[in-house]
Short mmCIF file of C-alpha atoms in Angstrom, two decimals:
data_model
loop_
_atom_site.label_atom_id
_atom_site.label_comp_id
_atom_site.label_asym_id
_atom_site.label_seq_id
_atom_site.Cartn_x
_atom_site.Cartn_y
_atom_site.Cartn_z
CA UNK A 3 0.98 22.27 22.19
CA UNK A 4 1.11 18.32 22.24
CA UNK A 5 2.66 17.74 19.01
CA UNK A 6 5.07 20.12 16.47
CA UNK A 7 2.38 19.74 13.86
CA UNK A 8 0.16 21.43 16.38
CA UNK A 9 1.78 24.68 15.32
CA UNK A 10 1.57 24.32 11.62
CA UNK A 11 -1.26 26.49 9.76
CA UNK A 12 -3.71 24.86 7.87
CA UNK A 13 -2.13 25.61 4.45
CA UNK A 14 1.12 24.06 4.83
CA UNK A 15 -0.55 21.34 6.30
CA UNK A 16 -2.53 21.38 2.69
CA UNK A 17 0.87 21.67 1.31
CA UNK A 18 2.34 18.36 3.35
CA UNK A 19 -0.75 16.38 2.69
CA UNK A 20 -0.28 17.10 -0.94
CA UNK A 21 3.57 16.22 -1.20
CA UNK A 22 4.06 13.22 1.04
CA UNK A 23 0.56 11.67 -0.43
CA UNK A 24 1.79 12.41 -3.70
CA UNK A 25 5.25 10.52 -2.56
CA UNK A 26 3.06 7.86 -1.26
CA UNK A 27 1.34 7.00 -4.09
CA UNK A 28 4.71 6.32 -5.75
CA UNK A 29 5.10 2.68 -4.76
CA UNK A 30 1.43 1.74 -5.53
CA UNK A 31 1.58 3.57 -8.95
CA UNK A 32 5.18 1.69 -9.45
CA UNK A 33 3.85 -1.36 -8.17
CA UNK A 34 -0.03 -1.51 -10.45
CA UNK A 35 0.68 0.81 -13.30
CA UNK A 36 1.26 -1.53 -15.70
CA UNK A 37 -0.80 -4.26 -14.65
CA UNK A 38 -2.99 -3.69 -18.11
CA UNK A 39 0.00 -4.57 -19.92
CA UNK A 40 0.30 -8.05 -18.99
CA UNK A 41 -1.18 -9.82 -21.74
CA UNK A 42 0.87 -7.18 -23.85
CA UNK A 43 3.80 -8.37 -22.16
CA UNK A 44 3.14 -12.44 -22.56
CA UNK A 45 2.59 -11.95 -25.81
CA UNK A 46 5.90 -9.50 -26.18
CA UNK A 47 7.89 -11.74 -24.55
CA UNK A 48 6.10 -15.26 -25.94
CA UNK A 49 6.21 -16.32 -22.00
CA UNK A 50 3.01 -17.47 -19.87
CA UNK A 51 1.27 -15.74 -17.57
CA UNK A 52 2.48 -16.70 -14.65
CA UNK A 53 6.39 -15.57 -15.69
CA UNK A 54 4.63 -12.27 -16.01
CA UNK A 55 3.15 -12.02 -12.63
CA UNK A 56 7.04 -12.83 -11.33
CA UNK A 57 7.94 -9.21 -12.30
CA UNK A 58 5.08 -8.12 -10.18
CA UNK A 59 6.38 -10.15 -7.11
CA UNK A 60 10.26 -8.84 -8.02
CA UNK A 61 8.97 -5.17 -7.66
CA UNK A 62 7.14 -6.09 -4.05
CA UNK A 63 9.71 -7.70 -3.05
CA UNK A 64 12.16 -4.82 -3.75
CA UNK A 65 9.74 -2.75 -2.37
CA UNK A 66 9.69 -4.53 0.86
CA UNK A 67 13.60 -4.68 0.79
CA UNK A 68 14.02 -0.85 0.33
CA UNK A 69 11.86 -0.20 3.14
CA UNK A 70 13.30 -2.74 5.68
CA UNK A 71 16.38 -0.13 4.75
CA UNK A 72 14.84 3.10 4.41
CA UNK A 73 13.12 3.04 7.37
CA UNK A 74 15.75 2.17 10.22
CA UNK A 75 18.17 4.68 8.33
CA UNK A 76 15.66 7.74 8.56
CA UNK A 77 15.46 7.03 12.45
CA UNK A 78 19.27 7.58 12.43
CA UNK A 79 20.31 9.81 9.74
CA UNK A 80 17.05 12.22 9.39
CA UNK A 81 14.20 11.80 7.10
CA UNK A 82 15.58 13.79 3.82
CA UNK A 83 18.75 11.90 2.71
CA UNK A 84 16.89 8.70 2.64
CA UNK A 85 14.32 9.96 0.77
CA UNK A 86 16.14 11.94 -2.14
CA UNK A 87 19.05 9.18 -2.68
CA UNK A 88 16.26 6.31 -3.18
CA UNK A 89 14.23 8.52 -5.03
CA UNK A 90 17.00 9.20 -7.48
CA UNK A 91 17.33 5.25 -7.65
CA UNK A 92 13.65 4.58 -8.67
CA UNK A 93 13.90 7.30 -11.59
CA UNK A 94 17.04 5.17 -12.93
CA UNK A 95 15.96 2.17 -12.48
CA UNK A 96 12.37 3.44 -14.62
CA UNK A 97 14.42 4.50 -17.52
CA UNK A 98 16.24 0.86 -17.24
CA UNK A 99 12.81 -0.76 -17.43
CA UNK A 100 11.47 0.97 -19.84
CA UNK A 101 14.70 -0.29 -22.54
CA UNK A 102 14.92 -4.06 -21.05
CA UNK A 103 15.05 -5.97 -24.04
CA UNK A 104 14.06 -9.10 -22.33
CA UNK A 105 12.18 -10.15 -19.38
CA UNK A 106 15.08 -10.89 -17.33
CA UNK A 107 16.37 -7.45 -17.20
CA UNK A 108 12.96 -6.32 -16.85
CA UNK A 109 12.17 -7.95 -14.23
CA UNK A 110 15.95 -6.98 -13.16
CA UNK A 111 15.10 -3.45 -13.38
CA UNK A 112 11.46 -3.75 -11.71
CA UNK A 113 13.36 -5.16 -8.35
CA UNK A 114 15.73 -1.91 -8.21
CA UNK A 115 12.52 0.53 -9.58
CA UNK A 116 10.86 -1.31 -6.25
CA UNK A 117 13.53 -0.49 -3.67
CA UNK A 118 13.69 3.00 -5.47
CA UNK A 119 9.85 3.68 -4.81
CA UNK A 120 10.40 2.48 -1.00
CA UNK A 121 11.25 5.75 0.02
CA UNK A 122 8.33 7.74 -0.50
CA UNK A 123 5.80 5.53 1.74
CA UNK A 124 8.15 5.21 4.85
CA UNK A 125 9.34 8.75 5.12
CA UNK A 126 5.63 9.72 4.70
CA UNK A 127 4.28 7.70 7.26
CA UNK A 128 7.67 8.56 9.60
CA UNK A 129 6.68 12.57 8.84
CA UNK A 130 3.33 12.67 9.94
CA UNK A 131 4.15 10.39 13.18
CA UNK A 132 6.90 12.81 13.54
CA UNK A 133 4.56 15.75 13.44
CA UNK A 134 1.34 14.42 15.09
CA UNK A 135 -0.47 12.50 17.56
CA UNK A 136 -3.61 11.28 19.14
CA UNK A 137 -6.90 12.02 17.11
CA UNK A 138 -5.06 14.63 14.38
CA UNK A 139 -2.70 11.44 13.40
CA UNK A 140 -5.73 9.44 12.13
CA UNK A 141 -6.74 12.47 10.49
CA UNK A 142 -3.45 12.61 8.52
CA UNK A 143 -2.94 9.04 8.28
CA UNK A 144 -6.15 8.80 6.72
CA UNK A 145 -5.72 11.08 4.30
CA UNK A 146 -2.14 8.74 3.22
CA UNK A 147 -3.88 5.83 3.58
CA UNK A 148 -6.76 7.27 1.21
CA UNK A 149 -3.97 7.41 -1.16
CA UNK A 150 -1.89 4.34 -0.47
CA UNK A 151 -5.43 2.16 -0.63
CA UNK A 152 -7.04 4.01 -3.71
CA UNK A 153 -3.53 4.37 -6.03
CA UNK A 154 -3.21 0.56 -6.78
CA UNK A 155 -6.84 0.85 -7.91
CA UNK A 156 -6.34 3.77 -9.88
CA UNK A 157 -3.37 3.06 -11.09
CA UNK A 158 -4.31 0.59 -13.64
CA UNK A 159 -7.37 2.64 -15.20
CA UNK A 160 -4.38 5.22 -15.88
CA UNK A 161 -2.33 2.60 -16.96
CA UNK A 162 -4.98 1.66 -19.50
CA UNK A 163 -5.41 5.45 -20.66
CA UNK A 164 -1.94 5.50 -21.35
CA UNK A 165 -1.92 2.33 -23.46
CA UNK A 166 -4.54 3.77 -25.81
CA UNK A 167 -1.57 6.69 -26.40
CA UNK A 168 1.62 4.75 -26.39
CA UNK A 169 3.24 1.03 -25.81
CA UNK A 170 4.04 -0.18 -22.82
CA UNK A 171 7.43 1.51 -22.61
CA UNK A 172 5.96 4.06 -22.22
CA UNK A 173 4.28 3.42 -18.92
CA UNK A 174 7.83 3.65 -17.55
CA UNK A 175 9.21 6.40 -19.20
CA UNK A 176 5.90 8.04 -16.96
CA UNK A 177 6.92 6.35 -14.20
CA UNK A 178 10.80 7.52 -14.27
CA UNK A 179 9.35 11.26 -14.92
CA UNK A 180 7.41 11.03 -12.10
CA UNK A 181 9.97 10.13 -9.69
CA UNK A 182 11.70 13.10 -10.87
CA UNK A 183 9.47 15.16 -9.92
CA UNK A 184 9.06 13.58 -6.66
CA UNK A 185 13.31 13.83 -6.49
CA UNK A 186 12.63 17.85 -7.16
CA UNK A 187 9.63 18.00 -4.41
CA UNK A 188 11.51 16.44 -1.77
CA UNK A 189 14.54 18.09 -2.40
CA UNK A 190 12.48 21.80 -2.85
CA UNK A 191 9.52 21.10 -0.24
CA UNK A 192 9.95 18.22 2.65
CA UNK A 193 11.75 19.73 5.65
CA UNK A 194 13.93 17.75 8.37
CA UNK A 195 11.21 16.86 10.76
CA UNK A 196 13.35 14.43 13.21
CA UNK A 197 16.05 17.02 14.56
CA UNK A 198 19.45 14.90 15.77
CA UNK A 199 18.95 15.16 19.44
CA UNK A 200 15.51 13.29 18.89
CA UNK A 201 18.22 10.49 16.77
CA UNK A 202 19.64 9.60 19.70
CA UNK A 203 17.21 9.66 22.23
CA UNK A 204 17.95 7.06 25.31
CA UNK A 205 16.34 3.43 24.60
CA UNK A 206 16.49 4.08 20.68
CA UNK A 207 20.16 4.64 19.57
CA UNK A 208 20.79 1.65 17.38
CA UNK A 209 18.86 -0.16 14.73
CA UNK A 210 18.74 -3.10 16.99
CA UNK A 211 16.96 -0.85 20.18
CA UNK A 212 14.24 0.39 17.59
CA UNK A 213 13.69 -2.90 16.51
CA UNK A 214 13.59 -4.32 19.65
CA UNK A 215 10.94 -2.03 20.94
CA UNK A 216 8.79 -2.14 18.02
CA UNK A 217 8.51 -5.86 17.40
CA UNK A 218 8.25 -6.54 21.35
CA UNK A 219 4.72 -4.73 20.79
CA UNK A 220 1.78 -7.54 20.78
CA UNK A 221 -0.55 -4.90 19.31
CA UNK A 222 1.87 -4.31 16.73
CA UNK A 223 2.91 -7.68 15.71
CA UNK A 224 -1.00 -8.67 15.24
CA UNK A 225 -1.49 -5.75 13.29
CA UNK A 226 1.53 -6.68 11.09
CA UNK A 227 -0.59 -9.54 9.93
CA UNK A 228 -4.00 -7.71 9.84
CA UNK A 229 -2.38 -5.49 7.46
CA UNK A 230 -0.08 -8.11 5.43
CA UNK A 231 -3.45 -9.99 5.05
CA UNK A 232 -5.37 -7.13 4.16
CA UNK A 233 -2.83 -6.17 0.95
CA UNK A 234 -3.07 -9.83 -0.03
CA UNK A 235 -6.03 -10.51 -0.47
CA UNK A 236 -6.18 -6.95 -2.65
CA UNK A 237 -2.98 -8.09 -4.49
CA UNK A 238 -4.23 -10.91 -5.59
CA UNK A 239 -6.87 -9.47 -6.78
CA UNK A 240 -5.01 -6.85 -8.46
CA UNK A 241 -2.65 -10.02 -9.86
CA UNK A 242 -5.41 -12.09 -10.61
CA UNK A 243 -8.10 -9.40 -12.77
CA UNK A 244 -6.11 -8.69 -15.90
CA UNK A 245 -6.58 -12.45 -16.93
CA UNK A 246 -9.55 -12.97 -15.57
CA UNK A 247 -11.64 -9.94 -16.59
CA UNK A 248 -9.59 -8.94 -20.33
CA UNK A 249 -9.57 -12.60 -21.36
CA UNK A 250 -12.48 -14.56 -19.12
CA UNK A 251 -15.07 -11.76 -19.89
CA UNK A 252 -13.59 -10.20 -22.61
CA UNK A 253 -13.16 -6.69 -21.30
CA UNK A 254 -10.84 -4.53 -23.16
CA UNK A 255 -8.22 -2.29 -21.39
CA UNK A 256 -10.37 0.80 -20.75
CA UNK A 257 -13.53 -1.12 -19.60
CA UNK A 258 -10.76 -2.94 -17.48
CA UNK A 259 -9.60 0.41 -16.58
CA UNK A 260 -12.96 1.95 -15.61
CA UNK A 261 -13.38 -1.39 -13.36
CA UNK A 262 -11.22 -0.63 -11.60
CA UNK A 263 -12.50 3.34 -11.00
CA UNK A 264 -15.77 1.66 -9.72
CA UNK A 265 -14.05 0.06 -7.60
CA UNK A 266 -11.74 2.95 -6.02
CA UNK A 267 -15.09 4.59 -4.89
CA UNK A 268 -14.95 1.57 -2.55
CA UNK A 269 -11.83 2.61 -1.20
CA UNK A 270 -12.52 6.09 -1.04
CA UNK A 271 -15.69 5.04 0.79
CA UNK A 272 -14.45 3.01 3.38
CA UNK A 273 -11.07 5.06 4.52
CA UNK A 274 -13.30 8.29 5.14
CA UNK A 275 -16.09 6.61 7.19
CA UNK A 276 -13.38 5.01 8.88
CA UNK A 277 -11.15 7.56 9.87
CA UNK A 278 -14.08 9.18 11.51
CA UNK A 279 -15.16 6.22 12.94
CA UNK A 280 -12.00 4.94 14.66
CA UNK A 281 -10.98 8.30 16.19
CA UNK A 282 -14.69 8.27 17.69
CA UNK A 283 -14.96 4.66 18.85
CA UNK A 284 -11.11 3.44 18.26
CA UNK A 285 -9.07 1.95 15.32
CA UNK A 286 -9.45 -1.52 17.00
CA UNK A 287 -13.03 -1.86 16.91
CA UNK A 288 -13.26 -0.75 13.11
CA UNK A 289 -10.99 -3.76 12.09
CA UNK A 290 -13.52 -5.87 14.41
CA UNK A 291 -15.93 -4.26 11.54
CA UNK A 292 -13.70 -4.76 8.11
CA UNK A 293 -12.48 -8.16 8.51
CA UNK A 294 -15.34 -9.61 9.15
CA UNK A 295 -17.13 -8.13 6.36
CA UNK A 296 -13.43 -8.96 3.97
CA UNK A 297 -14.20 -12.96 4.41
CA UNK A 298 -17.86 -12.67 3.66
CA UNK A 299 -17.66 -10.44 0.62
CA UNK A 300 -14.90 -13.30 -0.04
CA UNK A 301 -16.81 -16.24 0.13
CA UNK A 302 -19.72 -14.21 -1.67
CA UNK A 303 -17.64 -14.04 -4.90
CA UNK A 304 -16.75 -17.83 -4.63
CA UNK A 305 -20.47 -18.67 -3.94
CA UNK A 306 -21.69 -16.40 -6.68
CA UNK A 307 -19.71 -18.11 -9.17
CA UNK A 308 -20.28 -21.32 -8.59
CA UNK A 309 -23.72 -20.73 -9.09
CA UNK A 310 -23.09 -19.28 -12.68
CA UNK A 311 -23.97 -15.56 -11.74
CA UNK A 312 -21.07 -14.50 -14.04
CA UNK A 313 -19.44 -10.99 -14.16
CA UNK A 314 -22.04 -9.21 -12.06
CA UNK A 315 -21.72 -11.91 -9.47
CA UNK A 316 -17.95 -11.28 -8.99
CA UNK A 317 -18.00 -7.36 -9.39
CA UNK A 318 -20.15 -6.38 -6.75
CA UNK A 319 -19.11 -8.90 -4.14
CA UNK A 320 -15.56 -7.61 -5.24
CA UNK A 321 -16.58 -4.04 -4.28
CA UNK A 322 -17.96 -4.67 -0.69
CA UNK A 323 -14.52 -6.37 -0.55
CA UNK A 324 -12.45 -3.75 -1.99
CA UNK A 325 -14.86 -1.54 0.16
CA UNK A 326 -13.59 -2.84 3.83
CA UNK A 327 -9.98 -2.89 2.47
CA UNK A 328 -10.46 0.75 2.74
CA UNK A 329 -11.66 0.57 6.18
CA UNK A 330 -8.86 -1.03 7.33
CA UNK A 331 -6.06 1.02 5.95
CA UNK A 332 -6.13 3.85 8.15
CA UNK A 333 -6.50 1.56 11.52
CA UNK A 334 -3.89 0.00 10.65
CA UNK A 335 -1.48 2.52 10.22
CA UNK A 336 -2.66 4.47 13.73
CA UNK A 337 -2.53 1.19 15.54
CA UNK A 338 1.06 0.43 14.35
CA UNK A 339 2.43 4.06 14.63
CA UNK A 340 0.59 5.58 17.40
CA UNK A 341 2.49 3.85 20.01
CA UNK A 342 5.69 4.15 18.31
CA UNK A 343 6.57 7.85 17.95
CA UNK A 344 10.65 7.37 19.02
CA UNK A 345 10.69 4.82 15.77
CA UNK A 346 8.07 6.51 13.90
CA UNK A 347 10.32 5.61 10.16
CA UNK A 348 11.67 1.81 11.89
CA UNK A 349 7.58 1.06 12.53
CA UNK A 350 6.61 2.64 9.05
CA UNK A 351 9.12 0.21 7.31
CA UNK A 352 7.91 -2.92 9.22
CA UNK A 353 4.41 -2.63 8.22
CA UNK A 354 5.12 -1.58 4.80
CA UNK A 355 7.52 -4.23 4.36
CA UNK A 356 5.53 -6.97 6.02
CA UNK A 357 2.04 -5.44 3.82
CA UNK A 358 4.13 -5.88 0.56
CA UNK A 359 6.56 -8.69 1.61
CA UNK A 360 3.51 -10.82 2.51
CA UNK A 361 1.46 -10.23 -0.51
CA UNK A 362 4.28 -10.60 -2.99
CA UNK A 363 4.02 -13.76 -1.13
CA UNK A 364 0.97 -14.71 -1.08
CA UNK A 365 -0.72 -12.90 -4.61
CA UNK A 366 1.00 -15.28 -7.00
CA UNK A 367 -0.84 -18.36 -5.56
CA UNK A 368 -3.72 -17.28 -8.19
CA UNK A 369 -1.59 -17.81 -10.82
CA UNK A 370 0.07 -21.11 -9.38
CA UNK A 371 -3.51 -22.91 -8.72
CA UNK A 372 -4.85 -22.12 -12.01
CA UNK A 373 -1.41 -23.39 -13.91
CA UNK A 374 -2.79 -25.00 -16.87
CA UNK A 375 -6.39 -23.24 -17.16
CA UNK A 376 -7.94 -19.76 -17.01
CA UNK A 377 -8.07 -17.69 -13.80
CA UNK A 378 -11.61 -17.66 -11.89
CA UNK A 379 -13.41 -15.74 -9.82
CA UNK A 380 -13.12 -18.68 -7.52
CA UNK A 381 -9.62 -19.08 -7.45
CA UNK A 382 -8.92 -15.42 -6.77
CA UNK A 383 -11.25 -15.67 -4.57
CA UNK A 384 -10.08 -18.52 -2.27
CA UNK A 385 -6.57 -16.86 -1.66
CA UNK A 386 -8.68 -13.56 -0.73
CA UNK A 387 -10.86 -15.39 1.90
CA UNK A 388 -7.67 -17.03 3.28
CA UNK A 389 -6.37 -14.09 3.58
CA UNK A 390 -9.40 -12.74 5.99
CA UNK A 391 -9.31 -15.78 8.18
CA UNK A 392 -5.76 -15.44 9.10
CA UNK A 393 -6.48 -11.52 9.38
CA UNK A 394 -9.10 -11.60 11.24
CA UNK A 395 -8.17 -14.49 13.99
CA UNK A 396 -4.92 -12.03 14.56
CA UNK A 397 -7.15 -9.66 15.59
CA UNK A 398 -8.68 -11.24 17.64
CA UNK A 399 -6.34 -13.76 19.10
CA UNK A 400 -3.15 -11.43 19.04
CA UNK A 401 -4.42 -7.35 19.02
CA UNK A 402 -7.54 -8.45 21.55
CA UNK A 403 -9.20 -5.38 20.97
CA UNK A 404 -10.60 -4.89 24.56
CA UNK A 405 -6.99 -4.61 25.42
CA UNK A 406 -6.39 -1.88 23.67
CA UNK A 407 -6.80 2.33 25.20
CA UNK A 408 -8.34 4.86 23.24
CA UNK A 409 -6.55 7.39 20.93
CA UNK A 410 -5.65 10.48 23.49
CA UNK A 411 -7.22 13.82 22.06
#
């Protein structure tokens, strides 16, 4: 036996793929739920659109916070405090949201509701790492990254199903029940996976040592930005489509909704094909594969639309796109926590900090070049091939794939 996961039967490893994905998808669905609400909201609130996507950034920004914190502290204190206090935070901050009577506080409460959903991602990743190695960890990664890659798509087409039943509010009054169901399943379900004696092992003691040895990683640092990229270019995307396909082509929320869907398939696509793929030929040489193909589906959509191809010429560009996001995902994660298993939850919070730090970064830049007009396809656009350039010359210049082993069995 190579790994403590080794031992586990095939049901309860059913069971853990169930729970943590389902704590997973708790940022994302935090994060994208109500993105079909934003031209509910500017209208609410009599603000512009651009205000609006500011509550998006305050929640990935708080996201990227609570994980900077979560994730050191579960090397140090165990994996299941962590996870039930700033669980408990994100249901609280939910029902806060979902009475804000202005957009301050509700941005207010979307920055704690953030650092509340932090948790669930981290600990996740930190479990499985915890548990597994070699080829079984990209099996199990790829299974979270399914979820963490297709839950900001489908959150939204639930988001619009649950305007056509109740106002806005209501998405968080969802949102806080869900995290309390999370609070119950991690409380009920998730065992202590990182026993104390593992806490203190030599070389990884303090915050400081785990940081140390993660961030002195070259692989890891260029797959910090492969993966920040990666999540901005699909954030602002994510930022960008409300405006630009409810009030440029006039979709309502469900055919909004159902865009979205189409586009999950995409995702779903590209993280199975790639899971198999990178434990067969290495994670390295599938990003060699996905960025490439991210900044030429990129530059299809701007081409396409400045040729007048309308909303056909932006959606299935926007797929291939959405498409090799999901074939990056899961490389991603293996890359970054594969050689890290002493500061599996320190390495979980750097990437998902940097992914979501980066992008709340980076997304609103849609919204600031089109100040004054209506979003395009070719704004959105240019922010999503920047996005691949940088992504993939850090592959390249920084991972240097032919550096990098193979997975071990």
């Amino acid at each position: 036996m190579l790994h403590p996961g080794d031992a586990i039967s095939h049901r309860r490893r059913v069971l853990y793929i169930i729970l943590l994905g389902a704590l997973t998808a708790l940022g994302p669905f935090t994060i994208d739920l109500y993105l079909p609400a934003f031209p509910l909201l500017e209208s609410d609130f009599q603000t512009t659109s651009a205000a609006i996507q500011l509550t998006l950034t305050g929640t990935m920004i708080g996201f990227a916070v609570g994980q900077l914190v979560v994730g050191p502290l579960s090397d140090k204190v165990g994996r299941r405090v962590p996870l039930v206090a700033v669980t408990a935070l994100h249901v609280l901050a939910s029902i806060a949201a979902a009475v804000a009577p202005d957009l301050l506080l509700l941005g207010g409460a979307r920055v704690v509701m953030g650092i509340g959903a932090a948790a669930g991602g981290v600990v996740a990743m930190a479990v499985v790492r915890d548990l597994f190695g070699g080829r079984r960890l990209v099996v199990m990664l790829s299974r979270l990254a399914l979820v963490s890659g297709v839950a900001p798509v489908v959150a939204p087409l639930i988001g619009s199903w649950l305007l056509g039943v109740m106002p806005w509010r209501g998405i968080f009054v969802v949102l806080a029940a869900y995290g309390a169901v999370m609070f119950l399943a991690a409380l009920l379900f998730i065992p202590e996976t990182l026993p104390k004696e593992r806490r203190h092992e030599r070389g990884s003691t303090t915050m400081w040592q785990r940081y140390r040895s993660v961030l002195s990683d070259r692989v890891f640092l260029g797959v910090l930005v492969i993966g920040g990229m990666t999540f901005s270019g699909l954030f602002s995307y994510l930022s960008a489509s409300p405006f630009l396909f409810q009030e440029t082509h006039g979709l309502n929320a469900q055919q909004y909704g159902w865009l979205f869907a189409t586009n999950s398939v995409g995702v779903v696509l590209g993280v199975q094909v790639a899971s198999r793929l990178a434990a067969r030929f290495g994670p390295q040489w599938v990003l060699a594969f996905s960025t490439a193909v991210l900044l030429l589906s990129g530059a299809a959509i701007i081409v396409c639309d400045q040729l007048g191809l309308g909303f056909w010429g932006t959606v299935i560009p926007l797929f291939v796109f959405m498409t090799a996001c999901g074939f990056s995902f899961p490389c991603v994660q293996v890359l970054a926590l594969d050689r890290h298993g002493k500061a599996a939850g320190t390495a979980a919070s750097i990437l998902g900090a940097s992914n979501n730090g980066i992008a709340a970064i980076i997304s609103p830049i849609v919204g600031l070049i089109s100040a004054g007009s209506a979003i395009t396809a070719t704004t959105m656009a240019s922010v999503m091939v920047g996005c691949a350039v940088v992504g993939t010359l850090a592959l390249w210049l920084i991972v240097r794939p032919r550096t990098v082993g193979m997975l071990t069995p």
